[in-house]
mmCIF file of C-alpha atoms in Angstrom:
data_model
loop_
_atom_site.group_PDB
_atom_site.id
_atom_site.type_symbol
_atom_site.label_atom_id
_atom_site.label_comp_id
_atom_site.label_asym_id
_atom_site.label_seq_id
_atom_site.Cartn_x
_atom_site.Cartn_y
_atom_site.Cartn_z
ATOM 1 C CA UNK A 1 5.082 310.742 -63.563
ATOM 2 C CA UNK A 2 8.410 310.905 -65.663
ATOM 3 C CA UNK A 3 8.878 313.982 -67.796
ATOM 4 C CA UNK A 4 8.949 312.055 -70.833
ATOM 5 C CA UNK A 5 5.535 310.542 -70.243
ATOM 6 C CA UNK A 6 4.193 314.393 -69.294
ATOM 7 C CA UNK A 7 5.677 315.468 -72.566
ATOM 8 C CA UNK A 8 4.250 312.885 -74.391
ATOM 9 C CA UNK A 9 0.936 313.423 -72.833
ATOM 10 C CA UNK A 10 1.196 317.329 -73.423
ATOM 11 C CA UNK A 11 2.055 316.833 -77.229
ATOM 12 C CA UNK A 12 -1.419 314.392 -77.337
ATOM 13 C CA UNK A 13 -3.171 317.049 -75.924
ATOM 14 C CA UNK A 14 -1.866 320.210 -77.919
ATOM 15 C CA UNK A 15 -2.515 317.942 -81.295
ATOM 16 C CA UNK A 16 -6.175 317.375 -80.406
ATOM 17 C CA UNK A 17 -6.873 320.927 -79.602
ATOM 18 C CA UNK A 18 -4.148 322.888 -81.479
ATOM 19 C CA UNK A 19 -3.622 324.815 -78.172
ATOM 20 C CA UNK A 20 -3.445 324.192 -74.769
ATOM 21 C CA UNK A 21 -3.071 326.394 -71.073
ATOM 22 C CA UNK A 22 -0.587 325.748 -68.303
ATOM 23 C CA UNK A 23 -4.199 325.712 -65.908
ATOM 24 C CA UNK A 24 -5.706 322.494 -68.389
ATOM 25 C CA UNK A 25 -2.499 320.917 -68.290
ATOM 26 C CA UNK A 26 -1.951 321.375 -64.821
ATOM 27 C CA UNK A 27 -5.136 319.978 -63.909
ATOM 28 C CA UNK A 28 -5.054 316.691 -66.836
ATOM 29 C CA UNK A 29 -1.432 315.649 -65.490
ATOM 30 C CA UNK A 30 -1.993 316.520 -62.239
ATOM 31 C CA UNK A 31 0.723 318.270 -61.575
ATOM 32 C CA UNK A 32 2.060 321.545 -60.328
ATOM 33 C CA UNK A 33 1.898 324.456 -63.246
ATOM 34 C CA UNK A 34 5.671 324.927 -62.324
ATOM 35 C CA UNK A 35 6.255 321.520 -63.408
ATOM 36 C CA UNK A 36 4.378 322.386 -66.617
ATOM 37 C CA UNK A 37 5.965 325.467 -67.482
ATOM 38 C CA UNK A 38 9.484 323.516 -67.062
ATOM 39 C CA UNK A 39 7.950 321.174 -69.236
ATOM 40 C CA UNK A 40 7.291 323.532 -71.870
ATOM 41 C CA UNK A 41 10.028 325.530 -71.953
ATOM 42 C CA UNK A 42 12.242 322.202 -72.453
ATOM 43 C CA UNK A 43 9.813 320.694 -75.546
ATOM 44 C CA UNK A 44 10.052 324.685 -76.888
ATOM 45 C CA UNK A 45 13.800 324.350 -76.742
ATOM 46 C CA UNK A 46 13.510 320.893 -78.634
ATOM 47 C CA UNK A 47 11.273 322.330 -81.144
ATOM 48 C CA UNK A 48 8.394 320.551 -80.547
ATOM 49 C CA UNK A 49 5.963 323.310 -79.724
ATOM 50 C CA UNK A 50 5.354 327.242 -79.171
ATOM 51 C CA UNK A 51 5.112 329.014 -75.866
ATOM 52 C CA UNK A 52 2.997 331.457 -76.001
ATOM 53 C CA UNK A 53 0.866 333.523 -72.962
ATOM 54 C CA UNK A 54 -0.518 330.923 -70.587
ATOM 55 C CA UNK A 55 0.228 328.101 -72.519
ATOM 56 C CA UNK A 56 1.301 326.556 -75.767
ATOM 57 C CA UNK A 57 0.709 325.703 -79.437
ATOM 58 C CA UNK A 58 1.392 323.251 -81.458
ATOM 59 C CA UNK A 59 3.403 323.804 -84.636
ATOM 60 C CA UNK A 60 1.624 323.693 -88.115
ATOM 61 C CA UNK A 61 2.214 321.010 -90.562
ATOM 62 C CA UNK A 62 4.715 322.344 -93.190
ATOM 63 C CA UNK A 63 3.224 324.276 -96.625
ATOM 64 C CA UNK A 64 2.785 321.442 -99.050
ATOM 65 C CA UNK A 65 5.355 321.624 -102.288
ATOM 66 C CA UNK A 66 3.312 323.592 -104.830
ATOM 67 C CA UNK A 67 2.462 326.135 -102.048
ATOM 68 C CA UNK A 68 5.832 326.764 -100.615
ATOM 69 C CA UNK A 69 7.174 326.649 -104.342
ATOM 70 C CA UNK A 70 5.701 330.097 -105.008
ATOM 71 C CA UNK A 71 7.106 332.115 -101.899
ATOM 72 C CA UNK A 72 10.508 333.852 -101.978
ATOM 73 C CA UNK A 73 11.440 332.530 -105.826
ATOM 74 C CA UNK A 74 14.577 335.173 -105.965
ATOM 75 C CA UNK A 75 15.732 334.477 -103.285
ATOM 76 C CA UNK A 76 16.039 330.501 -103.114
ATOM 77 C CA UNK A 77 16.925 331.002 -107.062
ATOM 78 C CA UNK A 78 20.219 333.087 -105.794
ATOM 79 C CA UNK A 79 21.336 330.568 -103.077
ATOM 80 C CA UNK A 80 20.761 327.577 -105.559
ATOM 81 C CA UNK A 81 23.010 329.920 -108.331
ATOM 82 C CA UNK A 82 25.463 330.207 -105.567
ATOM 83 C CA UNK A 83 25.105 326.494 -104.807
ATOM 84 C CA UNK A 84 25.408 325.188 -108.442
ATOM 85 C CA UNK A 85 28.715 327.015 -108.570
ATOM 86 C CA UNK A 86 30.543 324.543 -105.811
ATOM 87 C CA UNK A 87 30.024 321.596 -107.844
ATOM 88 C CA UNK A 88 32.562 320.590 -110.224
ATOM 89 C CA UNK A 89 31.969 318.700 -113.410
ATOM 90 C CA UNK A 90 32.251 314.624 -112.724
ATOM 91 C CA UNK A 91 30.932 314.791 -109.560
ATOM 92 C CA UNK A 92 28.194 313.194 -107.791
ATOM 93 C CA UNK A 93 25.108 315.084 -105.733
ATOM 94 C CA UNK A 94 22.518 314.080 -103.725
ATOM 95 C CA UNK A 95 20.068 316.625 -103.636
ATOM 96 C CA UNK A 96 17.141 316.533 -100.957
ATOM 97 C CA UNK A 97 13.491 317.172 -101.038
ATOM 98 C CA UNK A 98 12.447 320.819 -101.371
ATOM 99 C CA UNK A 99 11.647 323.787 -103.184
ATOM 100 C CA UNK A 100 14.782 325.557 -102.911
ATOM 101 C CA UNK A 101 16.744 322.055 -103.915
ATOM 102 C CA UNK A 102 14.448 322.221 -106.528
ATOM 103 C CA UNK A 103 15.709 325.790 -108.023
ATOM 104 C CA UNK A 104 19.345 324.313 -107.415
ATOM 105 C CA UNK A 105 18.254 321.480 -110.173
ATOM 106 C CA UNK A 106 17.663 324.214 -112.908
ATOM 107 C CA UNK A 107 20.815 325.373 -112.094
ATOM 108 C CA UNK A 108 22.777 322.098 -113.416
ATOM 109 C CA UNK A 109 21.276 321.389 -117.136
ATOM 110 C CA UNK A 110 24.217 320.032 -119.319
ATOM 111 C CA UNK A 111 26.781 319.690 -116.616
ATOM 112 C CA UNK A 112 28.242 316.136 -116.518
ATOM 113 C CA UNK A 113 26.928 315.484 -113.259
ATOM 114 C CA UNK A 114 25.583 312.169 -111.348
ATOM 115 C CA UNK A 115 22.752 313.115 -109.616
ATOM 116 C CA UNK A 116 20.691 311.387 -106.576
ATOM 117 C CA UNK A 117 17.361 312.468 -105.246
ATOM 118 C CA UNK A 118 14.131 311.464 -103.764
ATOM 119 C CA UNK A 119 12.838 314.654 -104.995
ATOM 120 C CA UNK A 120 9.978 314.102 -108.023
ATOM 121 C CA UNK A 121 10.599 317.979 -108.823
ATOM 122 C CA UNK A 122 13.966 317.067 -109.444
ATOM 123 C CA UNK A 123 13.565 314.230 -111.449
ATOM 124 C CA UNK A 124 11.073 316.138 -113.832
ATOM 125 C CA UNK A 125 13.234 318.666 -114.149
ATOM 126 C CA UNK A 126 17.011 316.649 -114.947
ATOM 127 C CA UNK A 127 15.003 313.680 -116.595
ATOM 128 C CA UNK A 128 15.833 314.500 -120.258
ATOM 129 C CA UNK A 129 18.817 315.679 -119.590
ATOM 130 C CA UNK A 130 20.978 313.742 -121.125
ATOM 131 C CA UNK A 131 24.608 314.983 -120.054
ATOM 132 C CA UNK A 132 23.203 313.842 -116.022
ATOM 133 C CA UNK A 133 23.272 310.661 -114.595
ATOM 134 C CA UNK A 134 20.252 310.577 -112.963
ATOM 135 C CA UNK A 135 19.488 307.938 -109.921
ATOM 136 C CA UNK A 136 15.582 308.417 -108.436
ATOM 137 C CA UNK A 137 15.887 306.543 -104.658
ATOM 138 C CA UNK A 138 12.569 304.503 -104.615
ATOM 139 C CA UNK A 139 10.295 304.649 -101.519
ATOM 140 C CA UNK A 140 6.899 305.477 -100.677
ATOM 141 C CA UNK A 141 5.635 308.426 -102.910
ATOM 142 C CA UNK A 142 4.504 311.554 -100.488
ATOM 143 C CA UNK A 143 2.530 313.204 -102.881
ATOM 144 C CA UNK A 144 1.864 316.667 -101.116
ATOM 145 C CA UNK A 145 5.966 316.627 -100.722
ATOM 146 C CA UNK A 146 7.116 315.254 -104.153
ATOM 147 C CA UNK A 147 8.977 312.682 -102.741
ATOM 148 C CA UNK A 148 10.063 309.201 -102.155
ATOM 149 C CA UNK A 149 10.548 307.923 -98.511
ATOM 150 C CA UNK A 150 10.696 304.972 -96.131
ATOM 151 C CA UNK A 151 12.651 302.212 -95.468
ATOM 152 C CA UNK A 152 13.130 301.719 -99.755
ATOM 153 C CA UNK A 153 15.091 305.255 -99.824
ATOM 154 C CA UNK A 154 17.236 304.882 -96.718
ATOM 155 C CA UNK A 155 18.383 301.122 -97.793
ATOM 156 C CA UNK A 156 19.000 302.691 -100.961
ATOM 157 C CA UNK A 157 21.328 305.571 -99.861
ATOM 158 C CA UNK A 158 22.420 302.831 -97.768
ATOM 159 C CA UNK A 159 24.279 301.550 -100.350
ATOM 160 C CA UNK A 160 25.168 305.112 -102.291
ATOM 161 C CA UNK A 161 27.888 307.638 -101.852
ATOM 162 C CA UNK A 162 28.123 311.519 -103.204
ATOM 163 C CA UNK A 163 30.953 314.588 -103.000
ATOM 164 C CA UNK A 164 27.894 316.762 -102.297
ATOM 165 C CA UNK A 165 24.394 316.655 -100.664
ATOM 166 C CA UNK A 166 22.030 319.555 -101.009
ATOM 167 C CA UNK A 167 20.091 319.786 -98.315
ATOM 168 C CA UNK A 168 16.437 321.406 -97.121
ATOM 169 C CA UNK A 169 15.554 322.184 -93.746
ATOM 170 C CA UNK A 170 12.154 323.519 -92.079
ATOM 171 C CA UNK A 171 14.241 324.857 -89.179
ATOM 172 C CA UNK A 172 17.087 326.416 -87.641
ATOM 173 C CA UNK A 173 17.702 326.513 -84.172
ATOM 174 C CA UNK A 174 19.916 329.333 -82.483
ATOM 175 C CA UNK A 175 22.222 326.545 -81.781
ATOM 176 C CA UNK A 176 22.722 325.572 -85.271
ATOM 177 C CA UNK A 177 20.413 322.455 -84.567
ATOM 178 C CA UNK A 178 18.841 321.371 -88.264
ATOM 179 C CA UNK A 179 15.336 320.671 -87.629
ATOM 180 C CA UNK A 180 11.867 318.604 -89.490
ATOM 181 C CA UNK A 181 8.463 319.052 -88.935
ATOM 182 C CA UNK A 182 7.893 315.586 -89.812
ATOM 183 C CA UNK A 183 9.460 312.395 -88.118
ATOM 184 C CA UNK A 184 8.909 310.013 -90.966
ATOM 185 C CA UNK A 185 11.340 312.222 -93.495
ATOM 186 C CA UNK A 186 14.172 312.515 -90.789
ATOM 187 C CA UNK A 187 16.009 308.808 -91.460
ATOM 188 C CA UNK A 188 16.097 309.129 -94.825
ATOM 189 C CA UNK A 189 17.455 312.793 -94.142
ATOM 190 C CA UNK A 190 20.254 311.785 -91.782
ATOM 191 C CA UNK A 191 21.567 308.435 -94.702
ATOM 192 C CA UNK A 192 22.120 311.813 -96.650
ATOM 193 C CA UNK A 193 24.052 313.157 -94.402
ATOM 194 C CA UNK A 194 25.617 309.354 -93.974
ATOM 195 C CA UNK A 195 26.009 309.109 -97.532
ATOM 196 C CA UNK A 196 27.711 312.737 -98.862
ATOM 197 C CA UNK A 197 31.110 313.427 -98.274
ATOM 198 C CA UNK A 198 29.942 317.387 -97.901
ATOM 199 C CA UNK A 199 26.979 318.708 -96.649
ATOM 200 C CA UNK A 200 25.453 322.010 -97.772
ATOM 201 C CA UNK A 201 22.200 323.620 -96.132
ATOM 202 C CA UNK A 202 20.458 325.417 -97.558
ATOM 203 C CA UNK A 203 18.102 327.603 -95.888
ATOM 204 C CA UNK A 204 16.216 330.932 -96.161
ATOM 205 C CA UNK A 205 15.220 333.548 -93.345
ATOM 206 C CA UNK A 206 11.626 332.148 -92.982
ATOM 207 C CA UNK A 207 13.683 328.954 -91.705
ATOM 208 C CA UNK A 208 15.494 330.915 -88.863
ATOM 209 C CA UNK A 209 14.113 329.243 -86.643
ATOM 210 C CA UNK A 210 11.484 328.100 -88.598
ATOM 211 C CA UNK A 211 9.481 324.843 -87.595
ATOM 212 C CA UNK A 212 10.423 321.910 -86.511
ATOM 213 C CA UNK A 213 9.499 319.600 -83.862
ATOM 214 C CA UNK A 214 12.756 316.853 -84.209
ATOM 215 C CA UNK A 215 16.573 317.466 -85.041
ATOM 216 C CA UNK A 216 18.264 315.626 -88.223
ATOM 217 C CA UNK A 217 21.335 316.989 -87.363
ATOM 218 C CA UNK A 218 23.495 319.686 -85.192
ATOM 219 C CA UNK A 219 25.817 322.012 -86.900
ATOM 220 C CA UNK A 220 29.109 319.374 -86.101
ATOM 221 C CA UNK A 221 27.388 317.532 -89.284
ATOM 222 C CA UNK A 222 27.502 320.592 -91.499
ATOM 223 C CA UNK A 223 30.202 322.053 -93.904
ATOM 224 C CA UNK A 224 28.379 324.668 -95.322
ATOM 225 C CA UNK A 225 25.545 327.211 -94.846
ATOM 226 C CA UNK A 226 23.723 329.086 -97.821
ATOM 227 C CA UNK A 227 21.241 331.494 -96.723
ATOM 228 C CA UNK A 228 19.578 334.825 -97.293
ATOM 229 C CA UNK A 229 19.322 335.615 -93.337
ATOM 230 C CA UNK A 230 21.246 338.349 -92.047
ATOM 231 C CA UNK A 231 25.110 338.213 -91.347
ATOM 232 C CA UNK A 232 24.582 339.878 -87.792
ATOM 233 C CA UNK A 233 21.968 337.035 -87.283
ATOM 234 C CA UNK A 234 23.134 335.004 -83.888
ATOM 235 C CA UNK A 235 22.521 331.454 -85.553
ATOM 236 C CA UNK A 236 25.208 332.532 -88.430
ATOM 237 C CA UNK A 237 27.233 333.534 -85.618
ATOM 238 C CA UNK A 238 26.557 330.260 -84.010
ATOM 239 C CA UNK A 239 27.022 327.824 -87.286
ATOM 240 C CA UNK A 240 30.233 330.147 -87.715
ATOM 241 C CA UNK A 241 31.596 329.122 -84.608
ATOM 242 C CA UNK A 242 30.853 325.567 -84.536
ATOM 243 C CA UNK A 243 33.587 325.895 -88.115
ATOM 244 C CA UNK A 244 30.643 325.772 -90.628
ATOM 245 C CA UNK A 245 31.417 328.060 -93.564
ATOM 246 C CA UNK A 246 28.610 330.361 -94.017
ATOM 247 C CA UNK A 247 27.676 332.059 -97.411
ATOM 248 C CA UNK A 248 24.974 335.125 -97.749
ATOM 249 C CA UNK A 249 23.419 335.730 -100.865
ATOM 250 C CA UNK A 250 21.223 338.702 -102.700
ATOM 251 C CA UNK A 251 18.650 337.753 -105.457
ATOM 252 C CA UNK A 252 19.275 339.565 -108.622
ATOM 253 C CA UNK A 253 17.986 342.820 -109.474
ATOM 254 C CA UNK A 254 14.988 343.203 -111.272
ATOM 255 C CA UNK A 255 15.830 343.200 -114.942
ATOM 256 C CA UNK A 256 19.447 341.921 -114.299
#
């Protein structure tokens, strides 16, 4: 049996039962558990599941928007400060689905600004703001996301371009690989990345490495990192490396 079909058959098996041994697996693929535990170490490297004692998990489905809204406000709100600040007036932005995106749009009330998105949060939030173009990409709506998406948003960036896209992320790998939980959202990620002339992650330390079970990009794709992770943290180093300029921020004191 090729690999691809044993990984395929693994990932069936995890999903239907959350968790699964090398022993099962062995025995359902008939195969060796050497050839499993090869197998699992390569789909942990790719992001597509866990390793854990004897076997594997499957990763959870991402928090939905309102949920992962609430956690670590101070600190997205001080990378999206620090992001607001590399965009000059007159420009255009494209600016991704996402909570932390999301704090970036409060950021940019009555700056002359184009703005792009398939992010609903977004378009609450800039849609009476007069000084801001504002262009909402149609698509499917994904309601527990706050987004548009399909083949409607990816023709549309299609024909779209921007000085600056904003982007989310539900992992980072140690080698600076960008990763998504969910393989629908990844082509309309990557026409982003198409469509802006600079690309700016943005990503907090719960996303190092995060989830993620398929890459939208690797780090040759990125210009900039903003995160609150540590400076001494090896994927920094990594993204560093690979020539990607990478900022640190601090939320604000209390009271500040």
């Amino acid at each position: 049996m090729l690999a691809e079909r044993r990984h395929q058959l693994i990932l069936r098996a995890l999903r239907s039962g959350g968790t699964a041994t090398v022993a099962d697996l062995s025995e359902q693929l008939d195969v060796s558990a050497a050839t499993i535990r090869r197998d699992l170490l390569k789909m942990e490297e790719d992001g597509l599941l866990t390793r854990v004692h004897g076997g594997a998990v499957i990763e959870d489905d991402p928090a939905p928007f309102s949920e992962a809204a609430g956690a670590q406000v101070a600190e997205k709100d001080a990378m999206a400060a620090r992001a607001a600040t590399m965009i000059e007036d007159g420009q255009s932005v494209i600016l991704d689905s996402g909570t932390t995106v999301h704090q970036l749009a409060r950021h940019l009330h009555g700056r002359r600004l184009t703005v792009i998105t398939n992010n609903l949060a977004v378009y609450e939030e800039l849609g009476e703001d007069e000084d801001i173009d504002l262009v909402l990409l149609g698509g499917i709506v994904i309601r527990a996301s706050r987004m548009t998406d399909g083949f409607m948003t990816q023709d549309a960036l299609r024909q779209l371009h921007a000085d600056w896209l904003f982007l989310g992320a539900c992992g980072l790998r140690p080698g600076g690989q960008v990763m998504d939980t969910t393989v629908v959202e990844v082509p309309a990620r990557r026409a982003m990345i198409a469509a802006g002339d600079k690309v700016v992650l943005l990503a907090d330390k719960s996303k190092f490495p995060g989830t993620g079970m398929v890459k939208i990009c690797g780090p040759e794709e990125l210009d900039v990192l903003i995160t609150d992770a540590s400076a001494d943290d090896a994927t920094c180093m990594a993204l560093d490396e690979a020539g990607v300029t990478v900022i640190h921020t601090a939320p604000a004191p209390v009271g500040s």
